[in-house]
PDB file of C-alpha atoms in Angstrom:
ATOM      1  CA  MET A   1     146.173  63.142 119.334  1.00  0.00           C
ATOM      2  CA  ILE A   2     143.801  66.268 120.249  1.00  0.00           C
ATOM      3  CA  ARG A   3     145.224  69.484 119.756  1.00  0.00           C
ATOM      4  CA  LEU A   4     142.738  71.809 119.126  1.00  0.00           C
ATOM      5  CA  VAL A   5     138.832  71.563 120.003  1.00  0.00           C
ATOM      6  CA  VAL A   6     136.396  73.544 117.820  1.00  0.00           C
ATOM      7  CA  SER A   7     132.705  73.902 118.989  1.00  0.00           C
ATOM      8  CA  ASP A   8     129.727  75.076 117.459  1.00  0.00           C
ATOM      9  CA  VAL A   9     127.546  77.473 119.837  1.00  0.00           C
ATOM     10  CA  ASP A  10     123.626  77.408 119.376  1.00  0.00           C
ATOM     11  CA  GLY A  11     122.450  73.560 120.123  1.00  0.00           C
ATOM     12  CA  THR A  12     125.854  72.908 121.447  1.00  0.00           C
ATOM     13  CA  LEU A  13     127.633  75.107 123.706  1.00  0.00           C
ATOM     14  CA  VAL A  14     124.624  76.938 125.126  1.00  0.00           C
ATOM     15  CA  ARG A  15     121.325  75.861 126.507  1.00  0.00           C
ATOM     16  CA  THR A  16     118.311  76.046 124.339  1.00  0.00           C
ATOM     17  CA  ASP A  17     117.337  79.632 126.248  1.00  0.00           C
ATOM     18  CA  LYS A  18     121.101  80.908 125.011  1.00  0.00           C
ATOM     19  CA  THR A  19     122.474  80.640 128.650  1.00  0.00           C
ATOM     20  CA  LEU A  20     125.973  79.034 128.734  1.00  0.00           C
ATOM     21  CA  SER A  21     126.316  76.439 131.870  1.00  0.00           C
ATOM     22  CA  ASP A  22     129.014  76.652 134.792  1.00  0.00           C
ATOM     23  CA  ALA A  23     129.673  73.122 133.935  1.00  0.00           C
ATOM     24  CA  ASN A  24     130.244  73.760 130.292  1.00  0.00           C
ATOM     25  CA  VAL A  25     132.662  76.821 131.566  1.00  0.00           C
ATOM     26  CA  ALA A  26     134.308  74.477 133.972  1.00  0.00           C
ATOM     27  CA  ALA A  27     135.110  71.906 131.308  1.00  0.00           C
ATOM     28  CA  ILE A  28     136.610  74.127 128.790  1.00  0.00           C
ATOM     29  CA  GLY A  29     138.722  75.734 131.610  1.00  0.00           C
ATOM     30  CA  ARG A  30     140.219  72.245 132.231  1.00  0.00           C
ATOM     31  CA  LEU A  31     140.607  71.463 128.554  1.00  0.00           C
ATOM     32  CA  GLY A  32     142.703  74.627 128.775  1.00  0.00           C
ATOM     33  CA  LYS A  33     144.727  73.831 131.542  1.00  0.00           C
ATOM     34  CA  SER A  34     145.770  70.189 129.813  1.00  0.00           C
ATOM     35  CA  GLY A  35     147.330  72.546 126.903  1.00  0.00           C
ATOM     36  CA  VAL A  36     144.383  71.962 124.467  1.00  0.00           C
ATOM     37  CA  PRO A  37     142.990  75.437 123.204  1.00  0.00           C
ATOM     38  CA  VAL A  38     139.252  75.821 122.448  1.00  0.00           C
ATOM     39  CA  THR A  39     138.011  78.070 119.668  1.00  0.00           C
ATOM     40  CA  LEU A  40     134.207  78.928 118.484  1.00  0.00           C
ATOM     41  CA  ILE A  41     132.513  78.129 115.071  1.00  0.00           C
ATOM     42  CA  SER A  42     129.170  79.570 114.784  1.00  0.00           C
ATOM     43  CA  ALA A  43     126.209  80.572 112.188  1.00  0.00           C
ATOM     44  CA  ARG A  44     125.915  83.372 114.463  1.00  0.00           C
ATOM     45  CA  PRO A  45     127.676  86.899 113.281  1.00  0.00           C
ATOM     46  CA  PRO A  46     131.008  87.912 115.495  1.00  0.00           C
ATOM     47  CA  SER A  47     128.935  90.313 117.951  1.00  0.00           C
ATOM     48  CA  GLY A  48     126.808  87.071 118.968  1.00  0.00           C
ATOM     49  CA  LEU A  49     130.249  85.452 120.352  1.00  0.00           C
ATOM     50  CA  TYR A  50     131.849  88.194 122.210  1.00  0.00           C
ATOM     51  CA  ALA A  51     130.265  87.614 125.528  1.00  0.00           C
ATOM     52  CA  ILE A  52     131.155  84.073 125.234  1.00  0.00           C
ATOM     53  CA  ILE A  53     134.629  84.544 124.034  1.00  0.00           C
ATOM     54  CA  GLU A  54     135.367  86.608 127.126  1.00  0.00           C
ATOM     55  CA  ARG A  55     133.388  84.241 129.905  1.00  0.00           C
ATOM     56  CA  LEU A  56     135.589  81.642 128.676  1.00  0.00           C
ATOM     57  CA  ASP A  57     138.623  83.701 128.058  1.00  0.00           C
ATOM     58  CA  LEU A  58     139.515  81.942 124.894  1.00  0.00           C
ATOM     59  CA  SER A  59     142.117  83.231 122.450  1.00  0.00           C
ATOM     60  CA  GLY A  60     140.943  82.636 119.153  1.00  0.00           C
ATOM     61  CA  PRO A  61     140.598  83.071 116.036  1.00  0.00           C
ATOM     62  CA  PHE A  62     137.014  82.279 115.702  1.00  0.00           C
ATOM     63  CA  ALA A  63     134.466  81.562 112.744  1.00  0.00           C
ATOM     64  CA  ALA A  64     131.147  83.671 112.236  1.00  0.00           C
ATOM     65  CA  PHE A  65     128.359  83.268 109.732  1.00  0.00           C
ATOM     66  CA  ASN A  66     129.570  79.547 109.642  1.00  0.00           C
ATOM     67  CA  GLY A  67     132.829  80.365 108.833  1.00  0.00           C
ATOM     68  CA  GLY A  68     131.951  83.514 106.716  1.00  0.00           C
ATOM     69  CA  VAL A  69     134.278  85.820 108.831  1.00  0.00           C
ATOM     70  CA  ILE A  70     137.221  84.875 110.837  1.00  0.00           C
ATOM     71  CA  PHE A  71     138.001  87.215 113.500  1.00  0.00           C
ATOM     72  CA  ASP A  72     140.521  87.701 116.748  1.00  0.00           C
ATOM     73  CA  ARG A  73     139.897  88.452 120.406  1.00  0.00           C
ATOM     74  CA  ASP A  74     140.493  91.740 119.676  1.00  0.00           C
ATOM     75  CA  HIS A  75     137.260  92.021 117.155  1.00  0.00           C
ATOM     76  CA  VAL A  76     139.371  92.379 113.956  1.00  0.00           C
ATOM     77  CA  VAL A  77     138.375  90.465 111.039  1.00  0.00           C
ATOM     78  CA  LEU A  78     141.040  88.413 109.587  1.00  0.00           C
ATOM     79  CA  LEU A  79     139.037  86.940 106.520  1.00  0.00           C
ATOM     80  CA  ALA A  80     135.548  87.466 105.369  1.00  0.00           C
ATOM     81  CA  HIS A  81     133.784  85.742 102.466  1.00  0.00           C
ATOM     82  CA  ARG A  82     130.191  87.450 101.279  1.00  0.00           C
ATOM     83  CA  LEU A  83     127.557  86.230  99.078  1.00  0.00           C
ATOM     84  CA  ASP A  84     127.739  86.776  95.236  1.00  0.00           C
ATOM     85  CA  ALA A  85     125.402  89.737  94.824  1.00  0.00           C
ATOM     86  CA  ASP A  86     123.400  88.231  91.810  1.00  0.00           C
ATOM     87  CA  VAL A  87     122.907  85.094  93.996  1.00  0.00           C
ATOM     88  CA  ALA A  88     121.698  87.234  97.197  1.00  0.00           C
ATOM     89  CA  ARG A  89     119.326  89.263  95.157  1.00  0.00           C
ATOM     90  CA  ARG A  90     117.807  86.437  93.673  1.00  0.00           C
ATOM     91  CA  ILE A  91     117.570  84.316  96.589  1.00  0.00           C
ATOM     92  CA  PHE A  92     116.253  87.170  98.459  1.00  0.00           C
ATOM     93  CA  GLU A  93     113.517  87.401  95.882  1.00  0.00           C
ATOM     94  CA  LEU A  94     112.667  84.007  96.608  1.00  0.00           C
ATOM     95  CA  PHE A  95     112.168  84.548 100.137  1.00  0.00           C
ATOM     96  CA  VAL A  96     110.049  86.931  99.357  1.00  0.00           C
ATOM     97  CA  ASP A  97     107.966  85.179  96.613  1.00  0.00           C
ATOM     98  CA  MET A  98     107.747  82.517  99.596  1.00  0.00           C
ATOM     99  CA  GLY A  99     106.359  84.642 102.187  1.00  0.00           C
ATOM    100  CA  VAL A 100     108.689  83.817 104.863  1.00  0.00           C
ATOM    101  CA  VAL A 101     110.458  85.806 107.121  1.00  0.00           C
ATOM    102  CA  ARG A 102     113.473  86.942 106.126  1.00  0.00           C
ATOM    103  CA  TRP A 103     116.801  88.347 107.496  1.00  0.00           C
ATOM    104  CA  VAL A 104     119.688  89.811 106.037  1.00  0.00           C
ATOM    105  CA  TYR A 105     122.884  90.320 107.883  1.00  0.00           C
ATOM    106  CA  ALA A 106     125.093  93.039 106.130  1.00  0.00           C
ATOM    107  CA  ASP A 107     127.382  96.182 107.142  1.00  0.00           C
ATOM    108  CA  GLY A 108     127.453  94.652 110.688  1.00  0.00           C
ATOM    109  CA  GLY A 109     123.559  94.722 111.112  1.00  0.00           C
ATOM    110  CA  TRP A 110     120.852  92.613 111.161  1.00  0.00           C
ATOM    111  CA  PHE A 111     117.931  93.626 109.046  1.00  0.00           C
ATOM    112  CA  VAL A 112     114.539  91.942 109.039  1.00  0.00           C
ATOM    113  CA  ASN A 113     111.112  92.329 107.117  1.00  0.00           C
ATOM    114  CA  ALA A 114     109.327  91.868 110.512  1.00  0.00           C
ATOM    115  CA  ILE A 115     109.914  91.698 114.080  1.00  0.00           C
ATOM    116  CA  ASN A 116     106.977  89.554 115.073  1.00  0.00           C
ATOM    117  CA  SER A 117     108.734  86.176 114.154  1.00  0.00           C
ATOM    118  CA  ALA A 118     108.598  83.747 117.475  1.00  0.00           C
ATOM    119  CA  HIS A 119     112.261  83.347 116.982  1.00  0.00           C
ATOM    120  CA  THR A 120     113.190  86.960 116.951  1.00  0.00           C
ATOM    121  CA  PRO A 121     113.753  87.411 120.817  1.00  0.00           C
ATOM    122  CA  ARG A 122     116.012  84.350 121.027  1.00  0.00           C
ATOM    123  CA  GLU A 123     118.192  85.755 117.899  1.00  0.00           C
ATOM    124  CA  ILE A 124     118.592  89.018 119.688  1.00  0.00           C
ATOM    125  CA  LYS A 125     120.102  86.704 122.590  1.00  0.00           C
ATOM    126  CA  SER A 126     122.465  84.950 119.771  1.00  0.00           C
ATOM    127  CA  ALA A 127     123.159  88.079 117.800  1.00  0.00           C
ATOM    128  CA  GLY A 128     124.289  90.299 120.288  1.00  0.00           C
ATOM    129  CA  ILE A 129     122.371  93.172 118.410  1.00  0.00           C
ATOM    130  CA  GLU A 130     119.025  94.524 117.809  1.00  0.00           C
ATOM    131  CA  PRO A 131     117.169  93.814 114.283  1.00  0.00           C
ATOM    132  CA  ILE A 132     116.562  97.105 112.268  1.00  0.00           C
ATOM    133  CA  ILE A 133     113.431  96.782 110.035  1.00  0.00           C
ATOM    134  CA  SER A 134     113.937  97.402 106.812  1.00  0.00           C
ATOM    135  CA  HIS A 135     111.683  96.820 103.518  1.00  0.00           C
ATOM    136  CA  ASN A 136     114.125  97.889 101.084  1.00  0.00           C
ATOM    137  CA  ILE A 137     117.657  96.582 101.461  1.00  0.00           C
ATOM    138  CA  ILE A 138     118.214  95.757  97.932  1.00  0.00           C
ATOM    139  CA  ASP A 139     121.505  97.983  97.919  1.00  0.00           C
ATOM    140  CA  ARG A 140     123.018  96.013 101.017  1.00  0.00           C
ATOM    141  CA  LEU A 141     122.272  92.615  98.761  1.00  0.00           C
ATOM    142  CA  SER A 142     126.064  93.296  97.416  1.00  0.00           C
ATOM    143  CA  ARG A 143     127.493  92.983 101.033  1.00  0.00           C
ATOM    144  CA  THR A 144     125.601  90.202 102.370  1.00  0.00           C
ATOM    145  CA  ASP A 145     127.223  88.107 105.156  1.00  0.00           C
ATOM    146  CA  LYS A 146     124.416  86.015 105.521  1.00  0.00           C
ATOM    147  CA  LEU A 147     120.615  85.446 104.592  1.00  0.00           C
ATOM    148  CA  VAL A 148     118.025  83.831 106.496  1.00  0.00           C
ATOM    149  CA  ALA A 149     114.794  82.294 105.380  1.00  0.00           C
ATOM    150  CA  VAL A 150     112.742  82.029 108.804  1.00  0.00           C
ATOM    151  CA  SER A 151     109.894  79.566 109.248  1.00  0.00           C
ATOM    152  CA  ASP A 152     108.620  76.599 111.422  1.00  0.00           C
ATOM    153  CA  ASP A 153     106.919  75.180 108.113  1.00  0.00           C
ATOM    154  CA  ASN A 154     109.517  72.250 107.343  1.00  0.00           C
ATOM    155  CA  ALA A 155     107.795  71.747 104.310  1.00  0.00           C
ATOM    156  CA  VAL A 156     108.080  75.302 103.002  1.00  0.00           C
ATOM    157  CA  LEU A 157     111.947  75.559 103.972  1.00  0.00           C
ATOM    158  CA  THR A 158     112.227  72.306 102.393  1.00  0.00           C
ATOM    159  CA  GLU A 159     110.891  73.652  99.129  1.00  0.00           C
ATOM    160  CA  ILE A 160     113.042  76.895  99.512  1.00  0.00           C
ATOM    161  CA  GLU A 161     115.875  75.035 100.142  1.00  0.00           C
ATOM    162  CA  ALA A 162     115.621  73.127  96.671  1.00  0.00           C
ATOM    163  CA  ALA A 163     115.012  76.140  94.682  1.00  0.00           C
ATOM    164  CA  ALA A 164     117.599  78.297  96.696  1.00  0.00           C
ATOM    165  CA  ARG A 165     120.435  75.610  95.612  1.00  0.00           C
ATOM    166  CA  GLU A 166     118.822  75.615  91.817  1.00  0.00           C
ATOM    167  CA  ILE A 167     119.563  79.456  91.628  1.00  0.00           C
ATOM    168  CA  ALA A 168     123.050  79.384  93.701  1.00  0.00           C
ATOM    169  CA  GLY A 169     124.379  76.021  92.212  1.00  0.00           C
ATOM    170  CA  ASP A 170     128.098  76.361  93.391  1.00  0.00           C
ATOM    171  CA  SER A 171     128.342  79.900  94.572  1.00  0.00           C
ATOM    172  CA  ALA A 172     126.685  79.560  98.164  1.00  0.00           C
ATOM    173  CA  THR A 173     126.779  77.538 100.928  1.00  0.00           C
ATOM    174  CA  ILE A 174     122.700  76.415 101.883  1.00  0.00           C
ATOM    175  CA  ALA A 175     121.969  74.491 105.450  1.00  0.00           C
ATOM    176  CA  ARG A 176     119.726  74.459 108.265  1.00  0.00           C
ATOM    177  CA  SER A 177     121.690  75.964 111.156  1.00  0.00           C
ATOM    178  CA  GLN A 178     118.198  75.210 113.330  1.00  0.00           C
ATOM    179  CA  PRO A 179     115.198  73.399 112.208  1.00  0.00           C
ATOM    180  CA  TYR A 180     113.618  76.885 111.742  1.00  0.00           C
ATOM    181  CA  PHE A 181     116.649  78.782 110.201  1.00  0.00           C
ATOM    182  CA  LEU A 182     117.853  78.223 106.619  1.00  0.00           C
ATOM    183  CA  ASP A 183     121.145  80.341 106.442  1.00  0.00           C
ATOM    184  CA  VAL A 184     122.783  81.175 102.846  1.00  0.00           C
ATOM    185  CA  THR A 185     126.258  82.167 102.791  1.00  0.00           C
ATOM    186  CA  ALA A 186     129.177  82.414 100.731  1.00  0.00           C
ATOM    187  CA  SER A 187     130.489  79.163  99.146  1.00  0.00           C
ATOM    188  CA  ALA A 188     133.661  79.407 100.864  1.00  0.00           C
ATOM    189  CA  ALA A 189     131.516  80.144 104.317  1.00  0.00           C
ATOM    190  CA  ASN A 190     131.017  76.642 105.628  1.00  0.00           C
ATOM    191  CA  LYS A 191     132.346  74.982 108.843  1.00  0.00           C
ATOM    192  CA  GLY A 192     134.394  72.496 106.706  1.00  0.00           C
ATOM    193  CA  ALA A 193     136.648  75.106 105.360  1.00  0.00           C
ATOM    194  CA  ALA A 194     136.402  77.017 108.427  1.00  0.00           C
ATOM    195  CA  VAL A 195     137.660  74.631 110.860  1.00  0.00           C
ATOM    196  CA  ALA A 196     140.433  74.222 108.289  1.00  0.00           C
ATOM    197  CA  THR A 197     141.476  77.543 108.133  1.00  0.00           C
ATOM    198  CA  LEU A 198     140.939  77.598 112.307  1.00  0.00           C
ATOM    199  CA  ALA A 199     143.642  74.387 111.970  1.00  0.00           C
ATOM    200  CA  ASP A 200     145.772  76.259 109.726  1.00  0.00           C
ATOM    201  CA  VAL A 201     146.105  79.388 111.948  1.00  0.00           C
ATOM    202  CA  ALA A 202     146.944  77.071 115.021  1.00  0.00           C
ATOM    203  CA  ARG A 203     149.425  75.176 113.205  1.00  0.00           C
ATOM    204  CA  VAL A 204     147.558  71.784 113.945  1.00  0.00           C
ATOM    205  CA  SER A 205     146.832  68.987 111.818  1.00  0.00           C
ATOM    206  CA  LEU A 206     143.095  68.838 110.833  1.00  0.00           C
ATOM    207  CA  SER A 207     143.523  65.216 112.222  1.00  0.00           C
ATOM    208  CA  ASP A 208     144.361  66.223 115.276  1.00  0.00           C
ATOM    209  CA  VAL A 209     141.269  68.548 115.607  1.00  0.00           C
ATOM    210  CA  ALA A 210     138.062  67.384 117.667  1.00  0.00           C
ATOM    211  CA  VAL A 211     134.730  69.191 116.812  1.00  0.00           C
ATOM    212  CA  LEU A 212     131.473  69.378 118.612  1.00  0.00           C
ATOM    213  CA  GLY A 213     128.280  70.393 117.020  1.00  0.00           C
ATOM    214  CA  ASP A 214     124.468  69.262 116.233  1.00  0.00           C
ATOM    215  CA  GLN A 215     123.216  70.617 113.235  1.00  0.00           C
ATOM    216  CA  ASN A 216     123.154  69.714 109.272  1.00  0.00           C
ATOM    217  CA  ASN A 217     125.696  72.877 108.701  1.00  0.00           C
ATOM    218  CA  ASP A 218     127.890  71.059 111.356  1.00  0.00           C
ATOM    219  CA  LEU A 219     128.506  68.157 108.937  1.00  0.00           C
ATOM    220  CA  PRO A 220     131.240  69.736 106.736  1.00  0.00           C
ATOM    221  CA  MET A 221     133.367  69.938 109.875  1.00  0.00           C
ATOM    222  CA  PHE A 222     132.510  66.671 111.217  1.00  0.00           C
ATOM    223  CA  ALA A 223     133.869  65.326 107.808  1.00  0.00           C
ATOM    224  CA  ARG A 224     136.773  67.289 108.089  1.00  0.00           C
ATOM    225  CA  ALA A 225     138.304  66.950 111.589  1.00  0.00           C
ATOM    226  CA  GLY A 226     140.013  64.106 113.073  1.00  0.00           C
ATOM    227  CA  TYR A 227     137.145  63.399 115.938  1.00  0.00           C
ATOM    228  CA  SER A 228     133.590  64.497 116.281  1.00  0.00           C
ATOM    229  CA  VAL A 229     130.772  64.762 118.753  1.00  0.00           C
ATOM    230  CA  ALA A 230     127.306  65.097 118.226  1.00  0.00           C
ATOM    231  CA  MET A 231     124.852  66.427 121.065  1.00  0.00           C
ATOM    232  CA  GLY A 232     122.524  64.231 121.992  1.00  0.00           C
ATOM    233  CA  GLN A 233     119.505  65.739 120.613  1.00  0.00           C
ATOM    234  CA  ALA A 234     120.635  66.086 117.247  1.00  0.00           C
ATOM    235  CA  SER A 235     119.010  64.420 114.190  1.00  0.00           C
ATOM    236  CA  HIS A 236     119.652  60.837 113.607  1.00  0.00           C
ATOM    237  CA  ALA A 237     121.843  61.878 110.288  1.00  0.00           C
ATOM    238  CA  VAL A 238     124.064  64.067 112.645  1.00  0.00           C
ATOM    239  CA  ARG A 239     124.520  61.744 115.047  1.00  0.00           C
ATOM    240  CA  ALA A 240     125.199  59.061 112.787  1.00  0.00           C
ATOM    241  CA  ALA A 241     128.245  61.318 111.352  1.00  0.00           C
ATOM    242  CA  ALA A 242     129.952  61.867 114.510  1.00  0.00           C
ATOM    243  CA  ASP A 243     132.292  59.473 116.078  1.00  0.00           C
ATOM    244  CA  ALA A 244     130.392  59.909 119.317  1.00  0.00           C
ATOM    245  CA  VAL A 245     127.696  61.095 120.964  1.00  0.00           C
ATOM    246  CA  SER A 246     127.037  62.854 124.368  1.00  0.00           C
ATOM    247  CA  ALA A 247     124.420  64.353 126.406  1.00  0.00           C
ATOM    248  CA  THR A 248     122.293  67.126 125.043  1.00  0.00           C
ATOM    249  CA  ASN A 249     122.885  70.878 124.823  1.00  0.00           C
ATOM    250  CA  ASP A 250     120.559  71.373 127.597  1.00  0.00           C
ATOM    251  CA  ASP A 251     122.331  68.455 129.826  1.00  0.00           C
ATOM    252  CA  ASP A 252     125.728  70.357 129.654  1.00  0.00           C
ATOM    253  CA  GLY A 253     126.658  67.832 126.378  1.00  0.00           C
ATOM    254  CA  VAL A 254     129.903  70.141 125.927  1.00  0.00           C
ATOM    255  CA  ALA A 255     130.760  69.378 129.445  1.00  0.00           C
ATOM    256  CA  ASP A 256     130.162  65.513 129.099  1.00  0.00           C
ATOM    257  CA  ALA A 257     132.125  65.282 125.985  1.00  0.00           C
ATOM    258  CA  ILE A 258     134.952  66.961 127.227  1.00  0.00           C
ATOM    259  CA  ASP A 259     134.933  64.311 130.385  1.00  0.00           C
ATOM    260  CA  ARG A 260     133.881  61.307 128.533  1.00  0.00           C
ATOM    261  CA  PHE A 261     135.539  61.642 124.928  1.00  0.00           C
ATOM    262  CA  LEU A 262     138.174  64.126 124.831  1.00  0.00           C
ATOM    263  CA  MET A 263     140.066  64.021 128.302  1.00  0.00           C
ATOM    264  CA  PRO A 264     140.873  60.703 128.328  1.00  0.00           C
ATOM    265  CA  GLN A 265     142.472  60.692 124.831  1.00  0.00           C
ATOM    266  CA  ILE A 266     143.970  63.817 125.841  1.00  0.00           C
ATOM    267  CA  GLU A 267     145.561  62.013 128.852  1.00  0.00           C
ATOM    268  CA  ALA A 268     146.442  58.671 127.221  1.00  0.00           C
ATOM    269  CA  ALA A 269     148.694  60.517 124.717  1.00  0.00           C
ATOM    270  CA  GLU A 270     150.179  62.826 127.325  1.00  0.00           C
ATOM    271  CA  GLN A 271     151.038  59.281 129.480  1.00  0.00           C
ATOM    272  CA  SER A 272     152.453  57.737 126.122  1.00  0.00           C
ATOM    273  CA  ARG A 273     155.066  60.435 125.503  1.00  0.00           C
TER     274      ARG A 273
END
């Protein structure tokens, strides 16, 4: 029985251009009217979710930084998991050595070594804040919510991912949030742990939670939730891990998932009462 729906944002709820379709808004509204609440989980910082929360009129709580920060509708942080300072420093130095664009989210800001990345304009839309150019952010690494290595070279990111895992061991969560973004967050900042927290707050069993996603960082919540839907453009591995596959995010995949997979289950459960 579906009693809570948790949706990823980028590549899932919003289109590639970061817009939120009327179809998805309407479908989430139908879920709400059926008595099933919806919440969000994202690699974005909290600031990148505020406008979406308002448009969808969601109650929360919500998970940002892949679950590193849990916050409520009033933007109050309820729980925060930050990277170990030494691990953050060593992985940041790895990013420097590999020559990739590097982003640091800390102290409520987004600090970058360069703003000429092709992905910066889109990240501005996602993050809801402007980047701050900084070449000396070592002092902030003790308060890091998320490190990001940015590169369109898959081989380079794969090499960095392996080296970062060697450095971090079990003390960090390392995953792609997009093919060109390698995210590093605290070990507890993963979508599997976060969806469990959101379910606990809602007083819902994980077996009664449905999740929607599209990337490797969504796999931990696919593994823990009772029902999972992958967007149509997701990789084969992500689609294979899901219970169902919807249309792509650019073709209103969330609305398709709600109407084709979730609402029939909700209506059937209601009729069986």
